[in-house]
XYZ file of C-alpha atoms in Angstrom:
564
model
C 141.368 91.863 69.907
C 141.455 94.340 72.578
C 143.847 93.491 75.291
C 144.095 94.630 78.991
C 146.927 96.698 79.775
C 149.878 94.793 81.149
C 149.906 97.083 84.368
C 146.062 96.877 84.877
C 145.086 96.326 88.305
C 143.792 92.695 89.209
C 140.362 92.348 90.285
C 139.761 90.836 93.712
C 137.337 88.194 92.184
C 138.334 85.389 89.723
C 141.493 86.928 88.397
C 144.095 85.133 90.722
C 143.878 81.337 90.189
C 146.225 79.111 92.219
C 145.416 75.529 90.721
C 146.683 73.827 93.797
C 143.119 74.302 95.246
C 141.971 71.863 92.428
C 142.786 68.504 91.530
C 142.530 68.202 87.794
C 146.095 66.946 87.314
C 144.615 63.451 86.894
C 142.955 64.576 83.737
C 146.348 66.161 82.436
C 148.254 62.995 82.965
C 145.720 60.856 81.111
C 146.827 59.975 77.427
C 143.937 60.056 74.972
C 143.103 56.976 73.290
C 143.810 57.600 69.590
C 140.981 56.490 67.367
C 142.909 55.381 64.073
C 140.002 53.889 62.353
C 137.528 56.136 60.391
C 134.051 54.865 60.915
C 130.594 56.280 60.182
C 130.106 59.557 62.104
C 127.167 60.065 64.350
C 126.994 63.757 63.250
C 125.006 62.825 60.114
C 121.874 61.530 61.961
C 118.964 63.755 62.895
C 118.623 65.220 66.260
C 115.615 63.310 66.858
C 117.345 60.066 66.287
C 120.412 61.292 68.214
C 118.181 61.997 71.174
C 116.046 58.873 71.121
C 119.168 56.732 70.960
C 120.715 58.708 73.843
C 117.617 58.381 76.064
C 117.923 54.511 75.376
C 121.188 54.649 77.350
C 123.441 54.450 74.337
C 124.685 57.989 74.564
C 126.099 60.327 71.982
C 129.628 60.183 72.964
C 130.270 56.662 71.955
C 129.175 57.253 68.543
C 131.345 60.318 67.777
C 133.773 58.655 65.343
C 136.029 60.420 62.766
C 134.344 62.434 60.043
C 133.312 60.460 57.105
C 135.016 62.743 54.280
C 134.354 62.569 50.714
C 138.322 62.544 50.336
C 140.485 59.864 51.377
C 143.204 60.614 53.848
C 146.536 59.859 52.864
C 149.164 57.353 54.078
C 150.977 57.427 57.201
C 153.997 59.601 56.021
C 154.446 63.104 57.361
C 154.613 66.077 55.168
C 156.200 69.303 55.607
C 153.098 70.656 57.206
C 153.406 67.946 59.819
C 149.891 66.274 58.577
C 149.176 62.868 57.010
C 150.007 63.100 53.332
C 147.009 63.667 51.144
C 146.095 61.675 48.114
C 147.956 62.196 44.916
C 145.026 63.968 43.309
C 144.912 66.644 46.014
C 148.765 66.779 46.863
C 150.801 69.831 46.181
C 154.293 70.990 46.895
C 154.526 72.420 50.524
C 155.119 76.110 50.483
C 158.389 77.130 52.154
C 156.412 79.752 54.342
C 154.801 76.616 56.095
C 157.922 75.957 58.135
C 158.482 79.447 59.146
C 154.863 79.632 60.151
C 155.337 76.490 62.489
C 158.302 78.116 63.874
C 156.661 81.290 64.790
C 153.622 79.435 66.217
C 155.844 77.545 68.505
C 157.474 80.599 69.844
C 153.943 81.943 70.883
C 153.368 79.158 73.278
C 153.098 79.963 76.862
C 153.707 77.445 79.485
C 152.172 76.937 82.966
C 154.227 74.933 85.581
C 156.148 73.269 82.675
C 153.182 72.503 80.389
C 152.323 74.289 77.238
C 149.060 75.851 77.876
C 148.238 78.326 74.836
C 149.414 80.685 72.529
C 149.663 84.401 73.312
C 148.570 86.915 70.912
C 151.743 88.198 69.288
C 155.397 87.237 69.562
C 158.379 88.522 67.384
C 159.126 85.596 65.110
C 162.894 86.077 65.209
C 163.630 86.970 68.663
C 160.543 85.368 70.441
C 160.009 88.622 72.278
C 156.461 89.354 73.421
C 154.806 92.011 71.474
C 151.988 94.312 72.927
C 150.116 91.974 75.024
C 150.764 88.620 76.559
C 147.197 87.078 77.177
C 145.892 83.930 75.867
C 142.568 84.711 74.307
C 140.128 81.976 74.185
C 138.616 82.843 70.543
C 142.270 83.625 69.326
C 143.509 80.268 70.374
C 141.064 78.257 68.393
C 143.237 78.293 65.060
C 146.219 77.491 67.011
C 144.442 74.642 68.810
C 143.084 73.324 65.378
C 146.809 73.565 63.969
C 148.024 71.431 67.066
C 145.391 68.904 66.681
C 145.927 68.385 62.914
C 149.624 67.976 63.756
C 149.035 65.128 66.321
C 149.859 67.464 69.497
C 146.505 67.119 71.363
C 147.963 67.460 74.904
C 148.428 71.415 74.367
C 144.786 71.644 73.541
C 143.682 69.457 76.475
C 145.624 71.554 78.807
C 143.828 74.642 77.424
C 140.367 73.070 77.857
C 141.032 72.132 81.349
C 142.527 75.406 82.498
C 139.635 77.387 81.054
C 137.154 75.081 82.654
C 139.018 75.613 85.975
C 138.499 79.473 85.358
C 134.939 79.153 84.580
C 134.322 77.894 88.194
C 135.549 81.099 90.019
C 133.149 83.736 91.065
C 133.202 86.590 88.462
C 132.164 90.222 89.362
C 132.444 93.587 87.470
C 131.938 96.207 90.029
C 129.061 95.022 92.302
C 127.589 92.555 89.649
C 128.037 89.070 89.647
C 128.183 87.233 86.194
C 126.642 84.072 85.336
C 128.056 80.675 86.378
C 128.501 79.637 82.720
C 130.525 82.581 81.640
C 134.025 81.669 80.248
C 136.928 84.162 80.353
C 137.821 86.286 77.429
C 141.489 85.776 78.186
C 144.079 84.878 80.812
C 147.669 85.405 81.507
C 150.356 83.300 83.275
C 151.907 85.256 86.183
C 155.345 84.064 87.270
C 156.636 84.563 90.747
C 160.458 84.111 90.366
C 160.989 84.515 94.059
C 158.443 81.777 95.276
C 158.770 79.775 92.192
C 155.090 79.758 91.552
C 152.879 80.164 88.519
C 149.460 81.558 88.712
C 146.528 82.347 86.280
C 144.948 85.741 85.970
C 141.593 85.880 83.997
C 139.599 88.573 82.415
C 135.848 87.992 82.115
C 135.280 91.331 80.458
C 136.109 93.478 83.624
C 139.472 94.639 82.040
C 138.261 94.909 78.327
C 137.477 98.075 76.574
C 133.878 98.887 77.149
C 133.530 96.176 79.744
C 131.725 93.673 77.732
C 131.733 90.135 78.556
C 132.449 87.651 75.845
C 129.444 85.769 74.598
C 131.353 83.573 72.161
C 134.057 82.212 74.688
C 131.878 79.505 75.918
C 130.655 78.495 72.423
C 134.367 78.166 71.174
C 135.163 76.134 74.146
C 132.479 73.567 73.519
C 133.311 73.432 69.722
C 137.088 73.006 70.429
C 136.120 70.185 73.053
C 134.271 68.562 70.300
C 137.149 69.045 67.842
C 139.539 67.533 70.416
C 137.256 64.625 70.779
C 136.720 63.937 67.034
C 140.509 64.289 66.410
C 141.876 62.023 68.928
C 138.969 59.697 69.673
C 139.543 60.290 73.229
C 136.107 60.573 74.929
C 137.082 60.449 78.393
C 137.943 64.009 78.653
C 134.437 65.287 77.601
C 132.833 62.537 79.730
C 134.319 63.496 82.977
C 132.089 65.220 85.527
C 133.989 68.567 85.329
C 133.520 68.812 81.565
C 129.873 67.618 81.692
C 129.066 70.362 84.409
C 131.064 73.034 82.341
C 128.796 72.228 79.374
C 125.609 72.386 81.457
C 126.585 75.725 82.716
C 127.118 77.375 79.336
C 123.843 75.817 78.158
C 121.880 76.874 81.040
C 122.994 80.447 80.725
C 122.144 80.610 77.043
C 118.848 78.810 77.339
C 117.589 80.648 80.337
C 114.048 81.801 79.966
C 113.261 85.566 79.724
C 111.207 88.135 77.642
C 112.615 86.830 74.105
C 110.083 86.287 71.549
C 112.858 84.911 69.256
C 115.063 81.649 69.684
C 118.126 84.108 68.613
C 120.340 85.093 71.488
C 120.349 88.838 72.521
C 123.549 90.286 73.013
C 125.507 93.493 73.700
C 127.638 95.394 71.141
C 131.362 94.174 71.062
C 130.691 90.677 72.437
C 132.510 88.574 69.895
C 135.389 88.967 67.549
C 133.997 92.448 66.768
C 134.821 93.650 70.232
C 134.333 97.296 69.805
C 131.202 99.212 69.071
C 130.109 98.378 65.378
C 126.363 98.259 65.676
C 126.210 94.495 66.176
C 124.138 94.592 69.330
C 120.847 92.660 69.245
C 121.099 89.463 67.479
C 124.475 89.340 65.284
C 124.813 86.400 62.992
C 128.259 85.695 64.286
C 126.692 84.702 67.736
C 123.831 82.911 66.573
C 125.886 80.763 64.219
C 128.208 79.996 66.926
C 125.226 79.359 69.439
C 123.738 77.001 66.818
C 126.937 75.051 66.417
C 127.631 74.834 70.078
C 124.322 73.624 70.669
C 124.729 70.871 68.247
C 128.256 70.049 69.678
C 126.759 70.076 73.296
C 124.104 67.523 72.379
C 126.906 65.211 70.984
C 128.973 65.598 74.076
C 126.556 65.333 76.954
C 126.014 62.118 78.659
C 122.232 61.386 78.846
C 122.665 59.247 82.069
C 124.575 62.000 83.878
C 122.503 63.860 86.447
C 120.886 67.020 84.986
C 121.671 66.100 81.264
C 118.277 64.718 80.302
C 116.450 68.106 80.705
C 119.107 70.116 78.980
C 119.280 67.888 76.081
C 115.628 68.148 75.705
C 115.862 72.046 75.677
C 118.851 71.879 73.224
C 116.635 69.768 70.611
C 113.867 72.153 71.066
C 115.912 75.286 70.607
C 117.805 73.897 67.690
C 114.631 73.306 65.642
C 113.418 76.796 66.363
C 116.619 78.456 65.792
C 117.140 76.776 62.397
C 113.650 77.738 61.224
C 114.344 81.287 62.222
C 117.657 81.838 60.945
C 116.846 80.174 57.355
C 113.819 82.125 57.008
C 114.187 85.471 58.410
C 118.107 85.917 58.181
C 118.475 84.705 54.708
C 118.827 87.231 51.805
C 119.336 86.489 48.218
C 118.007 88.489 45.095
C 114.463 86.869 45.393
C 114.184 87.938 48.951
C 115.581 91.236 48.610
C 112.835 91.982 45.967
C 110.215 90.673 48.314
C 111.516 92.955 51.310
C 111.666 95.792 48.614
C 107.963 95.415 48.120
C 107.051 94.731 51.824
C 103.965 96.600 53.342
C 104.497 97.914 56.618
C 102.392 98.279 59.990
C 100.883 94.912 59.624
C 98.964 93.696 62.699
C 97.958 90.066 62.642
C 99.136 86.611 62.710
C 99.098 86.585 58.792
C 101.605 89.454 58.530
C 104.193 88.986 55.849
C 106.373 91.612 56.989
C 106.785 90.175 60.561
C 109.488 92.328 61.805
C 107.912 95.567 60.189
C 111.262 96.215 58.226
C 110.739 99.529 56.474
C 111.707 98.977 52.615
C 113.357 102.519 52.528
C 115.826 101.304 55.168
C 117.330 99.003 52.347
C 120.790 100.749 51.739
C 121.481 101.858 48.295
C 124.644 99.762 47.928
C 122.737 96.424 48.445
C 120.992 96.728 45.236
C 124.218 96.740 43.115
C 125.921 94.106 45.421
C 123.411 91.593 45.176
C 124.077 89.353 42.339
C 121.537 87.170 40.533
C 123.386 84.092 41.812
C 124.285 84.149 45.491
C 122.944 84.965 48.921
C 123.969 85.172 52.495
C 122.758 85.568 56.093
C 122.416 89.253 57.059
C 124.079 90.796 59.933
C 121.152 91.245 62.129
C 117.367 91.059 62.473
C 115.221 92.613 64.985
C 112.018 94.581 65.298
C 112.216 97.232 62.630
C 115.855 96.583 61.996
C 117.673 94.667 59.525
C 121.562 95.037 59.196
C 122.104 94.258 55.637
C 125.971 94.023 55.944
C 127.822 90.795 55.123
C 129.856 89.305 58.024
C 132.460 86.676 57.310
C 132.550 84.694 60.356
C 128.933 84.125 60.690
C 128.432 83.010 57.343
C 131.348 80.697 57.332
C 130.262 79.079 60.691
C 126.750 78.775 59.237
C 128.185 76.455 56.683
C 130.174 74.390 58.821
C 127.436 73.898 61.516
C 124.990 73.171 58.679
C 122.881 76.040 59.901
C 122.739 76.889 56.154
C 120.884 74.437 53.940
C 123.088 72.876 51.166
C 121.319 75.429 48.790
C 122.195 78.279 50.940
C 125.839 77.228 51.572
C 126.373 76.954 47.831
C 124.846 80.312 47.420
C 127.123 81.792 49.918
C 130.161 80.506 47.915
C 128.456 81.878 44.660
C 128.283 85.303 46.297
C 132.009 85.173 47.183
C 133.032 84.216 43.518
C 130.679 86.907 42.169
C 131.896 89.713 44.420
C 135.533 88.552 44.959
C 136.904 92.011 44.473
C 134.672 93.279 47.432
C 135.037 90.314 49.753
C 138.396 89.207 49.054
C 140.265 91.863 47.154
C 144.087 91.547 47.553
C 144.044 90.011 50.979
C 141.457 87.532 52.234
C 138.953 88.196 54.001
C 136.779 91.124 54.711
C 135.344 90.789 58.285
C 132.337 92.708 57.020
C 131.129 94.572 54.039
C 130.722 97.288 53.401
C 132.502 99.872 55.532
C 130.286 102.592 57.127
C 131.477 106.066 56.947
C 130.263 109.611 57.395
C 127.360 110.313 59.735
C 126.552 106.501 59.953
C 130.333 105.998 61.113
C 129.793 108.884 63.812
C 126.417 107.358 65.035
C 127.324 103.811 64.900
C 130.842 103.420 66.353
C 130.551 106.865 68.361
C 133.561 108.206 66.361
C 135.907 105.440 66.843
C 139.383 106.285 65.561
C 140.418 102.648 64.982
C 137.253 101.728 63.422
C 137.479 104.245 60.343
C 136.244 103.099 57.004
C 137.944 100.029 55.498
C 140.060 99.658 58.692
C 140.023 97.165 61.423
C 136.354 95.750 62.178
C 135.075 98.408 59.709
C 135.531 96.520 56.513
C 139.190 95.576 57.232
C 140.706 92.295 55.920
C 141.775 89.694 58.344
C 144.026 86.923 57.384
C 142.870 84.630 60.419
C 139.657 84.200 58.703
C 141.167 82.118 55.757
C 141.027 79.082 57.727
C 137.128 79.307 58.057
C 136.855 80.255 54.449
C 139.022 77.169 53.553
C 136.809 74.961 55.639
C 133.615 76.248 54.164
C 135.197 75.767 50.716
C 136.020 72.170 51.464
C 132.685 71.494 52.656
C 130.819 72.866 49.702
C 133.314 71.423 47.210
C 134.745 74.739 46.025
C 138.397 74.114 46.636
C 139.440 76.575 43.988
C 138.265 79.455 45.861
C 140.401 78.331 48.881
C 143.644 77.775 46.578
C 143.120 81.171 45.087
C 142.665 82.966 48.544
C 145.568 81.217 49.938
C 147.647 82.005 47.217
C 146.991 86.006 47.761
C 147.760 85.337 51.420
C 151.123 83.620 50.757
C 152.329 86.467 48.482
C 152.343 88.951 51.386
C 151.930 87.620 54.856
C 155.500 86.743 55.625
C 156.848 89.814 53.771
C 154.470 92.115 55.857
C 155.553 90.238 59.244
C 152.122 88.446 59.787
C 149.892 91.513 60.430
C 146.790 91.283 62.340
C 144.700 93.025 59.497
C 144.881 94.987 56.387
C 143.227 98.255 55.387
C 141.603 99.560 52.284
C 138.786 98.511 50.233
C 140.897 95.769 48.491
C 142.893 95.134 51.573
C 146.298 96.444 50.134
C 147.779 98.279 53.064
C 148.996 96.888 56.412
C 146.560 98.126 59.031
C 147.484 101.360 60.507
C 147.381 100.093 64.182
C 147.800 96.416 63.021
C 150.012 94.306 65.272
C 152.805 92.478 63.600
C 153.685 88.745 64.058
C 150.100 88.085 65.135
C 149.590 84.418 66.272
C 146.123 83.891 64.813
C 147.115 85.132 61.448
C 149.929 82.527 61.416
C 147.674 79.806 62.867
C 144.827 80.523 60.398
C 147.183 80.179 57.514
C 148.631 76.829 58.787
C 145.189 75.464 59.404
C 143.971 76.256 55.968
C 146.993 74.575 54.336
C 146.724 71.475 56.364
C 142.940 71.247 55.523
C 143.728 71.761 51.803
C 146.421 69.061 52.068
C 144.321 66.430 53.959
C 140.510 67.569 53.732
C 139.562 64.841 56.145
C 140.781 67.353 58.786
C 137.478 68.932 58.146
C 135.695 66.539 60.298
C 136.848 67.986 63.557
C 135.266 71.410 62.950
C 132.195 70.661 60.668
C 128.881 69.046 61.343
C 126.547 67.319 58.741
C 123.076 68.450 58.002
C 120.572 67.312 60.386
C 117.982 65.359 58.403
C 115.066 66.260 60.888
C 115.450 69.912 60.326
C 114.011 70.213 56.986
C 114.605 73.545 55.043
C 111.740 75.785 55.187
C 112.900 77.556 52.149
C 112.405 76.197 48.621
C 115.553 76.027 46.316
C 116.874 79.414 46.089
C 116.575 81.086 42.482
C 120.466 81.768 43.028
C 121.401 78.315 43.399
C 122.891 76.520 40.315
C 123.340 72.796 40.246
């Protein structure tokens, strides 16, 4: 993450927020209804059924019960991780690292007017001293939020959701340009005035970020987290408030706005997501498309059809979901068989019957890919646009594709096969490579602009990020590949605390603490805790996973790489 400097000048628009101007305290004081029964989830019904029942007045919100896991949750006892004890078949002795991780996570909590609001990016685990920056980043807080939800502490997450929603409503400008109403902040910080005894919030919508890029993913993560809160607590009242319903509509309207696009994917600038520096992910990056897909599905579940303006947006969401799933499963998917097809592509085809619809030049296939692609396995490539296919592997996008059921069951299994087959490349000695492979030489100069931070096998350019272990674990549980998750967590436990919870690791195998990695990184800590808690009680997966929509039939036949 790139943070604004602590002494950066505060913009005149949307950065200073005094919440006395808004009356959302009634929501903060409301205690959620805890849904202790695990009933049939509405998520496994098709989008068509969901929409029709919603139009009949029944709504989606009332059906959003707990995820019907293939695993049984444990009893009411609390384990060392603070989660319900798992069944005997899946239980294991808590690692002593877990207690230290919780202590470190709690030290990172920041309060606003006496209430915990979120976690800042890095805090010294022993002294509690703020390190490097003191912002609460929206995407960074997600694993912390999930940890608190899994530990039965939803109020922190509720406070965060409401305060970021409040910030969305402010006018947002960069120089003389006004951002869309639906834009969510990249981060915010709490400013304390000891003389007046008043706390205020200062938000950054991209005007202080390196490159001045607005985050395309913040709104998606906010919707996904709102759904996770609702699934975890059984409290539908927060999502059903007019404020939250409006917030969802604004995000959806901004993403679904009509333009000159010929594809259902979302066009983005470089550096608009977790990879927030120039890395050649402009266009239609897999990370944004997977999050976009997941947020569309979550929004459809959270929107109340009877609310004003929701019927039209729900219709547009359903239409976009079907188009997006077809496009991604057809044109972004790559396995051995499809690679051979692309290798034999003809070019300059001009007709509706063209096979090479994006005019991808076979000579653009990088040499490394022929050795990297196993006979078993596959993945969603990094980017597809006219005459351009980014063949790099990106971890976050592929894991979210599994969790959102953007990947078919066959494709999800093939992604896990690839991870197993290419363990040294994608996992190495520290999970998980943010992307593979690293770019270097002339390509590095052209793509990154000679970025000294994104040198080969470092940071976003093939670096290993421990925070991603929670996404890997969730994908493993959903696909029934628990051994992969356990093996990855064992690797992380061997070094994370000893290395002071670094932000990322360098090297082809992830052996070295990153040359500019921040220590005591909060989301490295939270990612580990979430992974451990999901393994102990796999039913937690329900708050971050969506079942396959039966209406979106897979357009691909069973992949040759899929083994039953």
